[in-house]
């Protein structure tokens, strides 16, 4: 009888002990109720509760969770039907509120997310829904966080995944985009042609300007060359005349010296004068601005005799101009 009492007592002890010893895993929390009324919250770790009085009413996760919102129909402000879906990241920050203040937390959150998405997309036009996605996410996050705060839930992130208009609207948008791209292509093509024409005109103008400058420089250089050529030619003629004058002066000096002691110097002077006359006639005949003189070859002896008679006249050396002659 004592053995059976021991066995029964040990079974009761272990049964009561196992029911009063609770272990809560990391990332979870448990709620303890006493006679059906909330008493306390159990964090992660081992815990003891009063047997037959305290019970674990709920144990749930406090880690961040993902709520997938299925696609739903929405109407934009310009009466365009679109389909949108989203994903919501949330976690429980107060297990007591999450269990005692709402019956089905996930279902309640899904319904409020759907309501907020419809309200937000209904306040925008179709084009704004594609360009203001980040702004929509921020508004949804703020509104959902405020709405779920009484339930002890913290919404950390909201992302709209797909916003799809109706098929007819998609076709119209594709046609609009095609027309817009053709318009841009035509504008770019016309701008390219205009730039090409401008560049061609600028190139032609610059080419003509360079040609004109080159022609001007060539004319200037040519004129400068002609000027230098005339100057050099005149300088050469002047030096030639100076040399001839010097030679004539020296010859006259030699003749004058010879005439003083030699009676045949008269004939030499006559020959020099005749040669000078013939040279002068040749020069006059070759000059472009001179007159043409005609002389009968048969009268040449008489002409020379006339010159001889002039030369036969005794010449006084004092009458010859000797100033400026260099020997």
PDB file of C-alpha atoms in Angstrom:
ATOM      1  CA  UNK A   1       0.000   0.000   0.000  1.00  0.00           C
ATOM      2  CA  UNK A   2       2.864   2.372   0.792  1.00  0.00           C
ATOM      3  CA  UNK A   3       4.438   1.599  -2.618  1.00  0.00           C
ATOM      4  CA  UNK A   4       1.310   2.567  -4.455  1.00  0.00           C
ATOM      5  CA  UNK A   5       1.017   5.756  -2.461  1.00  0.00           C
ATOM      6  CA  UNK A   6       4.594   6.634  -3.386  1.00  0.00           C
ATOM      7  CA  UNK A   7       4.010   5.985  -7.056  1.00  0.00           C
ATOM      8  CA  UNK A   8       0.830   8.013  -7.065  1.00  0.00           C
ATOM      9  CA  UNK A   9       2.467  10.847  -5.176  1.00  0.00           C
ATOM     10  CA  UNK A  10       5.477  10.889  -7.531  1.00  0.00           C
ATOM     11  CA  UNK A  11       3.204  10.957 -10.576  1.00  0.00           C
ATOM     12  CA  UNK A  12       1.189  13.821  -9.117  1.00  0.00           C
ATOM     13  CA  UNK A  13       4.394  15.703  -8.292  1.00  0.00           C
ATOM     14  CA  UNK A  14       5.880  15.317 -11.758  1.00  0.00           C
ATOM     15  CA  UNK A  15       2.569  16.119 -13.404  1.00  0.00           C
ATOM     16  CA  UNK A  16       2.125  19.272 -11.377  1.00  0.00           C
ATOM     17  CA  UNK A  17       5.765  20.203 -11.892  1.00  0.00           C
ATOM     18  CA  UNK A  18       5.617  19.739 -15.642  1.00  0.00           C
ATOM     19  CA  UNK A  19       2.451  21.807 -15.868  1.00  0.00           C
ATOM     20  CA  UNK A  20       3.939  24.644 -13.782  1.00  0.00           C
ATOM     21  CA  UNK A  21       7.357  24.737 -15.563  1.00  0.00           C
ATOM     22  CA  UNK A  22       7.245  26.596 -18.896  1.00  0.00           C
ATOM     23  CA  UNK A  23       9.981  27.407 -21.411  1.00  0.00           C
ATOM     24  CA  UNK A  24       9.552  30.311 -23.847  1.00  0.00           C
ATOM     25  CA  UNK A  25      11.776  30.228 -26.952  1.00  0.00           C
ATOM     26  CA  UNK A  26      13.919  33.111 -28.166  1.00  0.00           C
ATOM     27  CA  UNK A  27      11.885  35.509 -30.331  1.00  0.00           C
ATOM     28  CA  UNK A  28       8.618  34.595 -28.650  1.00  0.00           C
ATOM     29  CA  UNK A  29       6.513  35.811 -25.764  1.00  0.00           C
ATOM     30  CA  UNK A  30       3.766  34.107 -23.716  1.00  0.00           C
ATOM     31  CA  UNK A  31       0.748  35.500 -21.898  1.00  0.00           C
ATOM     32  CA  UNK A  32      -0.265  34.071 -18.522  1.00  0.00           C
ATOM     33  CA  UNK A  33      -3.892  34.250 -17.340  1.00  0.00           C
ATOM     34  CA  UNK A  34      -5.157  33.565 -13.853  1.00  0.00           C
ATOM     35  CA  UNK A  35      -8.715  32.155 -13.803  1.00  0.00           C
ATOM     36  CA  UNK A  36      -9.171  33.537 -17.356  1.00  0.00           C
ATOM     37  CA  UNK A  37      -7.895  37.059 -16.593  1.00  0.00           C
ATOM     38  CA  UNK A  38      -4.610  38.400 -17.946  1.00  0.00           C
ATOM     39  CA  UNK A  39      -1.935  38.316 -15.277  1.00  0.00           C
ATOM     40  CA  UNK A  40       1.523  38.747 -16.766  1.00  0.00           C
ATOM     41  CA  UNK A  41       3.768  38.298 -19.790  1.00  0.00           C
ATOM     42  CA  UNK A  42       6.544  35.723 -20.031  1.00  0.00           C
ATOM     43  CA  UNK A  43       9.690  36.679 -22.033  1.00  0.00           C
ATOM     44  CA  UNK A  44      12.100  34.146 -23.507  1.00  0.00           C
ATOM     45  CA  UNK A  45      13.517  31.627 -20.990  1.00  0.00           C
ATOM     46  CA  UNK A  46      12.310  29.225 -18.249  1.00  0.00           C
ATOM     47  CA  UNK A  47       9.362  30.181 -16.053  1.00  0.00           C
ATOM     48  CA  UNK A  48       7.216  28.697 -13.255  1.00  0.00           C
ATOM     49  CA  UNK A  49       3.488  29.311 -12.956  1.00  0.00           C
ATOM     50  CA  UNK A  50       0.982  28.314 -10.299  1.00  0.00           C
ATOM     51  CA  UNK A  51      -0.550  24.958 -11.131  1.00  0.00           C
ATOM     52  CA  UNK A  52      -4.305  24.773 -11.567  1.00  0.00           C
ATOM     53  CA  UNK A  53      -4.490  28.586 -11.194  1.00  0.00           C
ATOM     54  CA  UNK A  54      -2.290  30.126 -13.891  1.00  0.00           C
ATOM     55  CA  UNK A  55      -2.425  29.053 -17.515  1.00  0.00           C
ATOM     56  CA  UNK A  56      -0.566  30.127 -20.675  1.00  0.00           C
ATOM     57  CA  UNK A  57      -3.327  31.767 -22.702  1.00  0.00           C
ATOM     58  CA  UNK A  58      -1.242  32.654 -25.774  1.00  0.00           C
ATOM     59  CA  UNK A  59       2.285  32.262 -27.071  1.00  0.00           C
ATOM     60  CA  UNK A  60       3.364  34.042 -30.228  1.00  0.00           C
ATOM     61  CA  UNK A  61       6.320  35.435 -32.159  1.00  0.00           C
ATOM     62  CA  UNK A  62       7.658  38.957 -31.749  1.00  0.00           C
ATOM     63  CA  UNK A  63       9.936  38.674 -34.791  1.00  0.00           C
ATOM     64  CA  UNK A  64       9.318  40.726 -37.946  1.00  0.00           C
ATOM     65  CA  UNK A  65       6.757  39.071 -40.196  1.00  0.00           C
ATOM     66  CA  UNK A  66       5.622  39.452 -43.800  1.00  0.00           C
ATOM     67  CA  UNK A  67       2.017  40.017 -44.842  1.00  0.00           C
ATOM     68  CA  UNK A  68       1.373  39.376 -48.546  1.00  0.00           C
ATOM     69  CA  UNK A  69      -1.535  41.428 -49.914  1.00  0.00           C
ATOM     70  CA  UNK A  70      -3.150  39.778 -52.972  1.00  0.00           C
ATOM     71  CA  UNK A  71      -3.921  41.809 -56.151  1.00  0.00           C
ATOM     72  CA  UNK A  72      -7.055  43.937 -55.931  1.00  0.00           C
ATOM     73  CA  UNK A  73      -9.018  46.243 -58.188  1.00  0.00           C
ATOM     74  CA  UNK A  74      -8.660  50.009 -57.623  1.00  0.00           C
ATOM     75  CA  UNK A  75     -10.110  53.068 -59.371  1.00  0.00           C
ATOM     76  CA  UNK A  76      -7.900  56.119 -59.856  1.00  0.00           C
ATOM     77  CA  UNK A  77      -9.081  59.705 -59.672  1.00  0.00           C
ATOM     78  CA  UNK A  78      -9.434  59.864 -63.463  1.00  0.00           C
ATOM     79  CA  UNK A  79     -11.659  56.722 -63.427  1.00  0.00           C
ATOM     80  CA  UNK A  80      -9.092  54.230 -64.703  1.00  0.00           C
ATOM     81  CA  UNK A  81      -9.272  50.652 -63.404  1.00  0.00           C
ATOM     82  CA  UNK A  82      -5.953  49.267 -62.156  1.00  0.00           C
ATOM     83  CA  UNK A  83      -4.788  46.207 -60.246  1.00  0.00           C
ATOM     84  CA  UNK A  84      -2.360  46.615 -57.341  1.00  0.00           C
ATOM     85  CA  UNK A  85      -0.758  44.322 -54.804  1.00  0.00           C
ATOM     86  CA  UNK A  86       1.620  44.987 -51.925  1.00  0.00           C
ATOM     87  CA  UNK A  87       3.747  43.430 -49.222  1.00  0.00           C
ATOM     88  CA  UNK A  88       3.798  44.632 -45.601  1.00  0.00           C
ATOM     89  CA  UNK A  89       6.543  44.038 -43.024  1.00  0.00           C
ATOM     90  CA  UNK A  90       5.401  44.198 -39.378  1.00  0.00           C
ATOM     91  CA  UNK A  91       6.105  42.893 -35.896  1.00  0.00           C
ATOM     92  CA  UNK A  92       4.320  42.685 -32.544  1.00  0.00           C
ATOM     93  CA  UNK A  93       5.603  45.144 -29.944  1.00  0.00           C
ATOM     94  CA  UNK A  94       2.893  44.539 -27.340  1.00  0.00           C
ATOM     95  CA  UNK A  95       1.701  40.939 -27.123  1.00  0.00           C
ATOM     96  CA  UNK A  96      -1.152  41.783 -24.727  1.00  0.00           C
ATOM     97  CA  UNK A  97      -2.770  44.274 -27.161  1.00  0.00           C
ATOM     98  CA  UNK A  98      -2.196  41.991 -30.159  1.00  0.00           C
ATOM     99  CA  UNK A  99      -4.049  39.105 -28.435  1.00  0.00           C
ATOM    100  CA  UNK A 100      -6.756  40.766 -26.378  1.00  0.00           C
ATOM    101  CA  UNK A 101      -7.738  43.777 -28.596  1.00  0.00           C
ATOM    102  CA  UNK A 102      -8.272  42.119 -31.966  1.00  0.00           C
ATOM    103  CA  UNK A 103      -9.695  38.732 -32.825  1.00  0.00           C
ATOM    104  CA  UNK A 104      -7.624  37.855 -35.901  1.00  0.00           C
ATOM    105  CA  UNK A 105      -4.594  40.085 -36.192  1.00  0.00           C
ATOM    106  CA  UNK A 106      -3.412  39.059 -39.656  1.00  0.00           C
ATOM    107  CA  UNK A 107      -6.895  39.264 -41.168  1.00  0.00           C
ATOM    108  CA  UNK A 108      -7.485  42.645 -39.563  1.00  0.00           C
ATOM    109  CA  UNK A 109      -4.168  43.948 -40.905  1.00  0.00           C
ATOM    110  CA  UNK A 110      -4.874  42.621 -44.411  1.00  0.00           C
ATOM    111  CA  UNK A 111      -8.267  44.374 -44.486  1.00  0.00           C
ATOM    112  CA  UNK A 112      -6.901  47.698 -43.303  1.00  0.00           C
ATOM    113  CA  UNK A 113      -4.005  47.519 -45.824  1.00  0.00           C
ATOM    114  CA  UNK A 114      -6.464  46.905 -48.667  1.00  0.00           C
ATOM    115  CA  UNK A 115      -8.567  49.856 -47.534  1.00  0.00           C
ATOM    116  CA  UNK A 116      -5.582  52.185 -47.326  1.00  0.00           C
ATOM    117  CA  UNK A 117      -4.291  51.130 -50.779  1.00  0.00           C
ATOM    118  CA  UNK A 118      -7.671  51.787 -52.393  1.00  0.00           C
ATOM    119  CA  UNK A 119      -7.944  55.167 -50.686  1.00  0.00           C
ATOM    120  CA  UNK A 120      -4.431  56.262 -51.629  1.00  0.00           C
ATOM    121  CA  UNK A 121      -4.580  55.130 -55.270  1.00  0.00           C
ATOM    122  CA  UNK A 122      -8.067  56.625 -55.626  1.00  0.00           C
ATOM    123  CA  UNK A 123      -6.634  60.086 -54.811  1.00  0.00           C
ATOM    124  CA  UNK A 124      -4.116  59.930 -57.689  1.00  0.00           C
ATOM    125  CA  UNK A 125      -4.371  59.974 -61.469  1.00  0.00           C
ATOM    126  CA  UNK A 126      -3.063  57.105 -63.553  1.00  0.00           C
ATOM    127  CA  UNK A 127       0.202  58.772 -64.532  1.00  0.00           C
ATOM    128  CA  UNK A 128       0.926  59.732 -60.923  1.00  0.00           C
ATOM    129  CA  UNK A 129       0.642  56.124 -59.752  1.00  0.00           C
ATOM    130  CA  UNK A 130       3.698  55.203 -61.840  1.00  0.00           C
ATOM    131  CA  UNK A 131       5.876  58.175 -60.912  1.00  0.00           C
ATOM    132  CA  UNK A 132       4.955  58.581 -57.225  1.00  0.00           C
ATOM    133  CA  UNK A 133       5.462  55.020 -56.038  1.00  0.00           C
ATOM    134  CA  UNK A 134       7.902  55.987 -53.266  1.00  0.00           C
ATOM    135  CA  UNK A 135       5.555  58.691 -52.052  1.00  0.00           C
ATOM    136  CA  UNK A 136       2.659  56.202 -51.978  1.00  0.00           C
ATOM    137  CA  UNK A 137       4.753  53.760 -49.947  1.00  0.00           C
ATOM    138  CA  UNK A 138       5.598  56.444 -47.407  1.00  0.00           C
ATOM    139  CA  UNK A 139       1.954  57.499 -47.030  1.00  0.00           C
ATOM    140  CA  UNK A 140       0.796  53.892 -46.639  1.00  0.00           C
ATOM    141  CA  UNK A 141       3.481  53.218 -44.038  1.00  0.00           C
ATOM    142  CA  UNK A 142       2.485  56.233 -41.963  1.00  0.00           C
ATOM    143  CA  UNK A 143      -1.260  55.526 -42.158  1.00  0.00           C
ATOM    144  CA  UNK A 144      -0.936  51.809 -41.424  1.00  0.00           C
ATOM    145  CA  UNK A 145       1.428  52.398 -38.522  1.00  0.00           C
ATOM    146  CA  UNK A 146      -1.073  54.802 -36.940  1.00  0.00           C
ATOM    147  CA  UNK A 147      -4.009  52.460 -37.600  1.00  0.00           C
ATOM    148  CA  UNK A 148      -2.347  49.351 -36.086  1.00  0.00           C
ATOM    149  CA  UNK A 149      -0.828  51.081 -33.071  1.00  0.00           C
ATOM    150  CA  UNK A 150      -3.833  50.200 -30.815  1.00  0.00           C
ATOM    151  CA  UNK A 151      -3.228  46.536 -31.642  1.00  0.00           C
ATOM    152  CA  UNK A 152       0.355  46.616 -30.393  1.00  0.00           C
ATOM    153  CA  UNK A 153       1.761  46.250 -33.928  1.00  0.00           C
ATOM    154  CA  UNK A 154       4.609  48.189 -35.528  1.00  0.00           C
ATOM    155  CA  UNK A 155       4.541  48.411 -39.348  1.00  0.00           C
ATOM    156  CA  UNK A 156       8.150  48.747 -40.499  1.00  0.00           C
ATOM    157  CA  UNK A 157       7.799  48.810 -44.286  1.00  0.00           C
ATOM    158  CA  UNK A 158       5.177  48.846 -47.055  1.00  0.00           C
ATOM    159  CA  UNK A 159       5.998  48.188 -50.718  1.00  0.00           C
ATOM    160  CA  UNK A 160       3.672  48.307 -53.720  1.00  0.00           C
ATOM    161  CA  UNK A 161       4.876  45.540 -56.024  1.00  0.00           C
ATOM    162  CA  UNK A 162       2.782  45.796 -59.194  1.00  0.00           C
ATOM    163  CA  UNK A 163       0.413  48.443 -60.526  1.00  0.00           C
ATOM    164  CA  UNK A 164      -1.222  47.126 -63.685  1.00  0.00           C
ATOM    165  CA  UNK A 165      -3.898  49.023 -65.613  1.00  0.00           C
ATOM    166  CA  UNK A 166      -6.583  47.281 -67.648  1.00  0.00           C
ATOM    167  CA  UNK A 167      -5.658  45.712 -70.988  1.00  0.00           C
ATOM    168  CA  UNK A 168      -7.421  48.411 -73.022  1.00  0.00           C
ATOM    169  CA  UNK A 169      -5.600  51.078 -71.038  1.00  0.00           C
ATOM    170  CA  UNK A 170      -2.283  49.303 -71.592  1.00  0.00           C
ATOM    171  CA  UNK A 171      -2.864  49.244 -75.348  1.00  0.00           C
ATOM    172  CA  UNK A 172      -3.732  52.943 -75.331  1.00  0.00           C
ATOM    173  CA  UNK A 173      -0.611  53.694 -73.312  1.00  0.00           C
ATOM    174  CA  UNK A 174       1.535  51.705 -75.717  1.00  0.00           C
ATOM    175  CA  UNK A 175       0.092  53.630 -78.659  1.00  0.00           C
ATOM    176  CA  UNK A 176       0.732  56.895 -76.827  1.00  0.00           C
ATOM    177  CA  UNK A 177       4.316  55.906 -76.083  1.00  0.00           C
ATOM    178  CA  UNK A 178       4.847  54.879 -79.710  1.00  0.00           C
ATOM    179  CA  UNK A 179       3.554  58.239 -80.929  1.00  0.00           C
ATOM    180  CA  UNK A 180       5.670  60.067 -78.374  1.00  0.00           C
ATOM    181  CA  UNK A 181       8.808  58.219 -79.437  1.00  0.00           C
ATOM    182  CA  UNK A 182       8.111  58.930 -83.103  1.00  0.00           C
ATOM    183  CA  UNK A 183       7.628  62.572 -82.244  1.00  0.00           C
ATOM    184  CA  UNK A 184      10.933  62.652 -80.369  1.00  0.00           C
ATOM    185  CA  UNK A 185      12.671  60.877 -83.240  1.00  0.00           C
ATOM    186  CA  UNK A 186      11.296  63.415 -85.731  1.00  0.00           C
ATOM    187  CA  UNK A 187      12.377  66.301 -83.504  1.00  0.00           C
ATOM    188  CA  UNK A 188      15.853  64.861 -83.061  1.00  0.00           C
ATOM    189  CA  UNK A 189      16.119  64.240 -86.814  1.00  0.00           C
ATOM    190  CA  UNK A 190      15.094  67.810 -87.643  1.00  0.00           C
ATOM    191  CA  UNK A 191      17.470  69.195 -85.036  1.00  0.00           C
ATOM    192  CA  UNK A 192      20.246  67.073 -86.492  1.00  0.00           C
ATOM    193  CA  UNK A 193      19.534  68.355 -90.006  1.00  0.00           C
ATOM    194  CA  UNK A 194      19.427  71.925 -88.732  1.00  0.00           C
ATOM    195  CA  UNK A 195      22.739  71.520 -86.920  1.00  0.00           C
ATOM    196  CA  UNK A 196      24.256  69.946 -90.037  1.00  0.00           C
ATOM    197  CA  UNK A 197      23.038  72.831 -92.214  1.00  0.00           C
ATOM    198  CA  UNK A 198      24.371  75.377 -89.721  1.00  0.00           C
ATOM    199  CA  UNK A 199      27.728  73.636 -89.554  1.00  0.00           C
ATOM    200  CA  UNK A 200      27.898  73.409 -93.342  1.00  0.00           C
ATOM    201  CA  UNK A 201      27.087  77.115 -93.695  1.00  0.00           C
ATOM    202  CA  UNK A 202      29.657  78.007 -91.058  1.00  0.00           C
ATOM    203  CA  UNK A 203      32.227  75.843 -92.802  1.00  0.00           C
ATOM    204  CA  UNK A 204      31.496  77.487 -96.174  1.00  0.00           C
ATOM    205  CA  UNK A 205      31.687  80.970 -94.662  1.00  0.00           C
ATOM    206  CA  UNK A 206      34.952  80.191 -92.917  1.00  0.00           C
ATOM    207  CA  UNK A 207      36.325  78.671 -96.140  1.00  0.00           C
ATOM    208  CA  UNK A 208      35.398  81.770 -98.140  1.00  0.00           C
ATOM    209  CA  UNK A 209      36.888  83.995 -95.466  1.00  0.00           C
ATOM    210  CA  UNK A 210      40.115  82.005 -95.476  1.00  0.00           C
ATOM    211  CA  UNK A 211      40.236  82.101 -99.277  1.00  0.00           C
ATOM    212  CA  UNK A 212      39.704  85.872 -99.242  1.00  0.00           C
ATOM    213  CA  UNK A 213      42.393  86.345 -96.619  1.00  0.00           C
ATOM    214  CA  UNK A 214      44.742  84.115 -98.593  1.00  0.00           C
ATOM    215  CA  UNK A 215      44.026  86.071-101.805  1.00  0.00           C
ATOM    216  CA  UNK A 216      44.584  89.343 -99.976  1.00  0.00           C
ATOM    217  CA  UNK A 217      47.854  88.158 -98.512  1.00  0.00           C
ATOM    218  CA  UNK A 218      48.932  86.807-101.911  1.00  0.00           C
ATOM    219  CA  UNK A 219      48.124  90.135-103.604  1.00  0.00           C
ATOM    220  CA  UNK A 220      49.975  92.029-100.893  1.00  0.00           C
ATOM    221  CA  UNK A 221      52.982  89.758-101.212  1.00  0.00           C
ATOM    222  CA  UNK A 222      52.890  90.010-105.008  1.00  0.00           C
ATOM    223  CA  UNK A 223      52.683  93.801-104.887  1.00  0.00           C
ATOM    224  CA  UNK A 224      55.449  93.887-102.320  1.00  0.00           C
ATOM    225  CA  UNK A 225      57.541  91.643-104.565  1.00  0.00           C
ATOM    226  CA  UNK A 226      56.918  93.862-107.608  1.00  0.00           C
ATOM    227  CA  UNK A 227      57.777  96.910-105.551  1.00  0.00           C
ATOM    228  CA  UNK A 228      61.014  95.360-104.370  1.00  0.00           C
ATOM    229  CA  UNK A 229      61.779  94.241-107.945  1.00  0.00           C
ATOM    230  CA  UNK A 230      61.275  97.771-109.303  1.00  0.00           C
ATOM    231  CA  UNK A 231      63.375  99.221-106.522  1.00  0.00           C
ATOM    232  CA  UNK A 232      66.154  96.750-107.178  1.00  0.00           C
ATOM    233  CA  UNK A 233      65.911  97.321-110.946  1.00  0.00           C
ATOM    234  CA  UNK A 234      66.043 101.121-110.492  1.00  0.00           C
ATOM    235  CA  UNK A 235      68.938 100.708-108.072  1.00  0.00           C
ATOM    236  CA  UNK A 236      70.768  98.560-110.601  1.00  0.00           C
ATOM    237  CA  UNK A 237      70.123 101.074-113.409  1.00  0.00           C
ATOM    238  CA  UNK A 238      71.265 103.907-111.186  1.00  0.00           C
ATOM    239  CA  UNK A 239      74.449 102.080-110.309  1.00  0.00           C
ATOM    240  CA  UNK A 240      74.952 101.228-113.983  1.00  0.00           C
ATOM    241  CA  UNK A 241      74.557 104.891-114.956  1.00  0.00           C
ATOM    242  CA  UNK A 242      76.912 105.924-112.176  1.00  0.00           C
ATOM    243  CA  UNK A 243      79.473 103.414-113.353  1.00  0.00           C
ATOM    244  CA  UNK A 244      79.059 104.577-116.952  1.00  0.00           C
ATOM    245  CA  UNK A 245      79.426 108.201-115.886  1.00  0.00           C
ATOM    246  CA  UNK A 246      82.483 107.330-113.872  1.00  0.00           C
ATOM    247  CA  UNK A 247      83.914 105.455-116.859  1.00  0.00           C
ATOM    248  CA  UNK A 248      83.202 108.389-119.184  1.00  0.00           C
ATOM    249  CA  UNK A 249      84.744 110.783-116.699  1.00  0.00           C
ATOM    250  CA  UNK A 250      87.843 108.697-116.431  1.00  0.00           C
ATOM    251  CA  UNK A 251      88.051 108.416-120.245  1.00  0.00           C
ATOM    252  CA  UNK A 252      87.710 112.188-120.617  1.00  0.00           C
ATOM    253  CA  UNK A 253      90.417 112.716-118.034  1.00  0.00           C
ATOM    254  CA  UNK A 254      92.691 110.357-119.917  1.00  0.00           C
ATOM    255  CA  UNK A 255      91.962 112.176-123.196  1.00  0.00           C
ATOM    256  CA  UNK A 256      92.545 115.534-121.674  1.00  0.00           C
ATOM    257  CA  UNK A 257      95.862 114.376-120.379  1.00  0.00           C
ATOM    258  CA  UNK A 258      96.706 112.969-123.797  1.00  0.00           C
ATOM    259  CA  UNK A 259      95.644 116.099-125.657  1.00  0.00           C
ATOM    260  CA  UNK A 260      98.160 118.177-123.835  1.00  0.00           C
ATOM    261  CA  UNK A 261     101.168 116.533-125.475  1.00  0.00           C
ATOM    262  CA  UNK A 262      99.811 114.452-128.343  1.00  0.00           C
ATOM    263  CA  UNK A 263      98.460 116.121-131.526  1.00  0.00           C
ATOM    264  CA  UNK A 264      96.612 112.916-132.546  1.00  0.00           C
ATOM    265  CA  UNK A 265      94.357 113.106-129.547  1.00  0.00           C
ATOM    266  CA  UNK A 266      91.896 115.128-131.593  1.00  0.00           C
ATOM    267  CA  UNK A 267      91.153 112.097-133.720  1.00  0.00           C
ATOM    268  CA  UNK A 268      90.594 109.965-130.641  1.00  0.00           C
ATOM    269  CA  UNK A 269      88.177 112.562-129.285  1.00  0.00           C
ATOM    270  CA  UNK A 270      86.300 112.562-132.587  1.00  0.00           C
ATOM    271  CA  UNK A 271      86.002 108.759-132.431  1.00  0.00           C
ATOM    272  CA  UNK A 272      84.715 108.911-128.828  1.00  0.00           C
ATOM    273  CA  UNK A 273      82.072 111.492-129.682  1.00  0.00           C
ATOM    274  CA  UNK A 274      80.956 109.468-132.724  1.00  0.00           C
ATOM    275  CA  UNK A 275      80.684 106.362-130.569  1.00  0.00           C
ATOM    276  CA  UNK A 276      78.669 108.280-127.953  1.00  0.00           C
ATOM    277  CA  UNK A 277      76.325 109.518-130.668  1.00  0.00           C
ATOM    278  CA  UNK A 278      75.756 106.027-131.991  1.00  0.00           C
ATOM    279  CA  UNK A 279      75.155 104.715-128.443  1.00  0.00           C
ATOM    280  CA  UNK A 280      72.664 107.519-127.791  1.00  0.00           C
ATOM    281  CA  UNK A 281      70.814 106.693-131.005  1.00  0.00           C
ATOM    282  CA  UNK A 282      70.645 103.029-129.984  1.00  0.00           C
ATOM    283  CA  UNK A 283      69.275 103.984-126.554  1.00  0.00           C
ATOM    284  CA  UNK A 284      66.684 106.304-128.048  1.00  0.00           C
ATOM    285  CA  UNK A 285      65.589 103.609-130.461  1.00  0.00           C
ATOM    286  CA  UNK A 286      65.204 100.965-127.731  1.00  0.00           C
ATOM    287  CA  UNK A 287      63.256 103.250-125.336  1.00  0.00           C
ATOM    288  CA  UNK A 288      59.536 102.507-125.158  1.00  0.00           C
ATOM    289  CA  UNK A 289      58.517 106.134-124.681  1.00  0.00           C
ATOM    290  CA  UNK A 290      60.902 107.627-127.245  1.00  0.00           C
ATOM    291  CA  UNK A 291      60.331 108.777-130.803  1.00  0.00           C
ATOM    292  CA  UNK A 292      61.507 106.757-133.759  1.00  0.00           C
ATOM    293  CA  UNK A 293      64.269 108.488-135.716  1.00  0.00           C
ATOM    294  CA  UNK A 294      64.981 107.630-139.366  1.00  0.00           C
ATOM    295  CA  UNK A 295      68.410 108.202-140.822  1.00  0.00           C
ATOM    296  CA  UNK A 296      69.560 107.518-144.341  1.00  0.00           C
ATOM    297  CA  UNK A 297      72.630 105.264-144.243  1.00  0.00           C
ATOM    298  CA  UNK A 298      73.999 107.160-147.275  1.00  0.00           C
ATOM    299  CA  UNK A 299      74.057 110.388-145.261  1.00  0.00           C
ATOM    300  CA  UNK A 300      76.011 108.805-142.435  1.00  0.00           C
ATOM    301  CA  UNK A 301      79.430 109.917-143.843  1.00  0.00           C
ATOM    302  CA  UNK A 302      78.225 113.489-144.160  1.00  0.00           C
ATOM    303  CA  UNK A 303      76.922 113.319-140.607  1.00  0.00           C
ATOM    304  CA  UNK A 304      80.236 112.065-139.375  1.00  0.00           C
ATOM    305  CA  UNK A 305      82.004 114.821-141.357  1.00  0.00           C
ATOM    306  CA  UNK A 306      79.759 117.349-139.626  1.00  0.00           C
ATOM    307  CA  UNK A 307      80.648 115.937-136.302  1.00  0.00           C
ATOM    308  CA  UNK A 308      84.271 115.949-137.309  1.00  0.00           C
ATOM    309  CA  UNK A 309      84.098 119.608-138.191  1.00  0.00           C
ATOM    310  CA  UNK A 310      82.664 120.268-134.808  1.00  0.00           C
ATOM    311  CA  UNK A 311      85.329 118.223-133.181  1.00  0.00           C
ATOM    312  CA  UNK A 312      88.083 119.875-135.309  1.00  0.00           C
ATOM    313  CA  UNK A 313      87.459 123.042-133.404  1.00  0.00           C
ATOM    314  CA  UNK A 314      90.240 123.267-130.836  1.00  0.00           C
ATOM    315  CA  UNK A 315      88.956 122.386-127.398  1.00  0.00           C
ATOM    316  CA  UNK A 316      90.309 124.162-124.446  1.00  0.00           C
ATOM    317  CA  UNK A 317      90.700 121.883-121.512  1.00  0.00           C
ATOM    318  CA  UNK A 318      89.585 124.670-119.206  1.00  0.00           C
ATOM    319  CA  UNK A 319      86.178 124.718-120.927  1.00  0.00           C
ATOM    320  CA  UNK A 320      85.439 121.036-120.054  1.00  0.00           C
ATOM    321  CA  UNK A 321      83.558 120.412-116.815  1.00  0.00           C
ATOM    322  CA  UNK A 322      85.916 118.553-114.565  1.00  0.00           C
ATOM    323  CA  UNK A 323      84.142 119.113-111.236  1.00  0.00           C
ATOM    324  CA  UNK A 324      82.911 115.924-109.697  1.00  0.00           C
ATOM    325  CA  UNK A 325      84.890 113.567-111.961  1.00  0.00           C
ATOM    326  CA  UNK A 326      86.803 110.922-110.199  1.00  0.00           C
ATOM    327  CA  UNK A 327      89.893 109.357-111.639  1.00  0.00           C
TER     328      UNK A 327
END
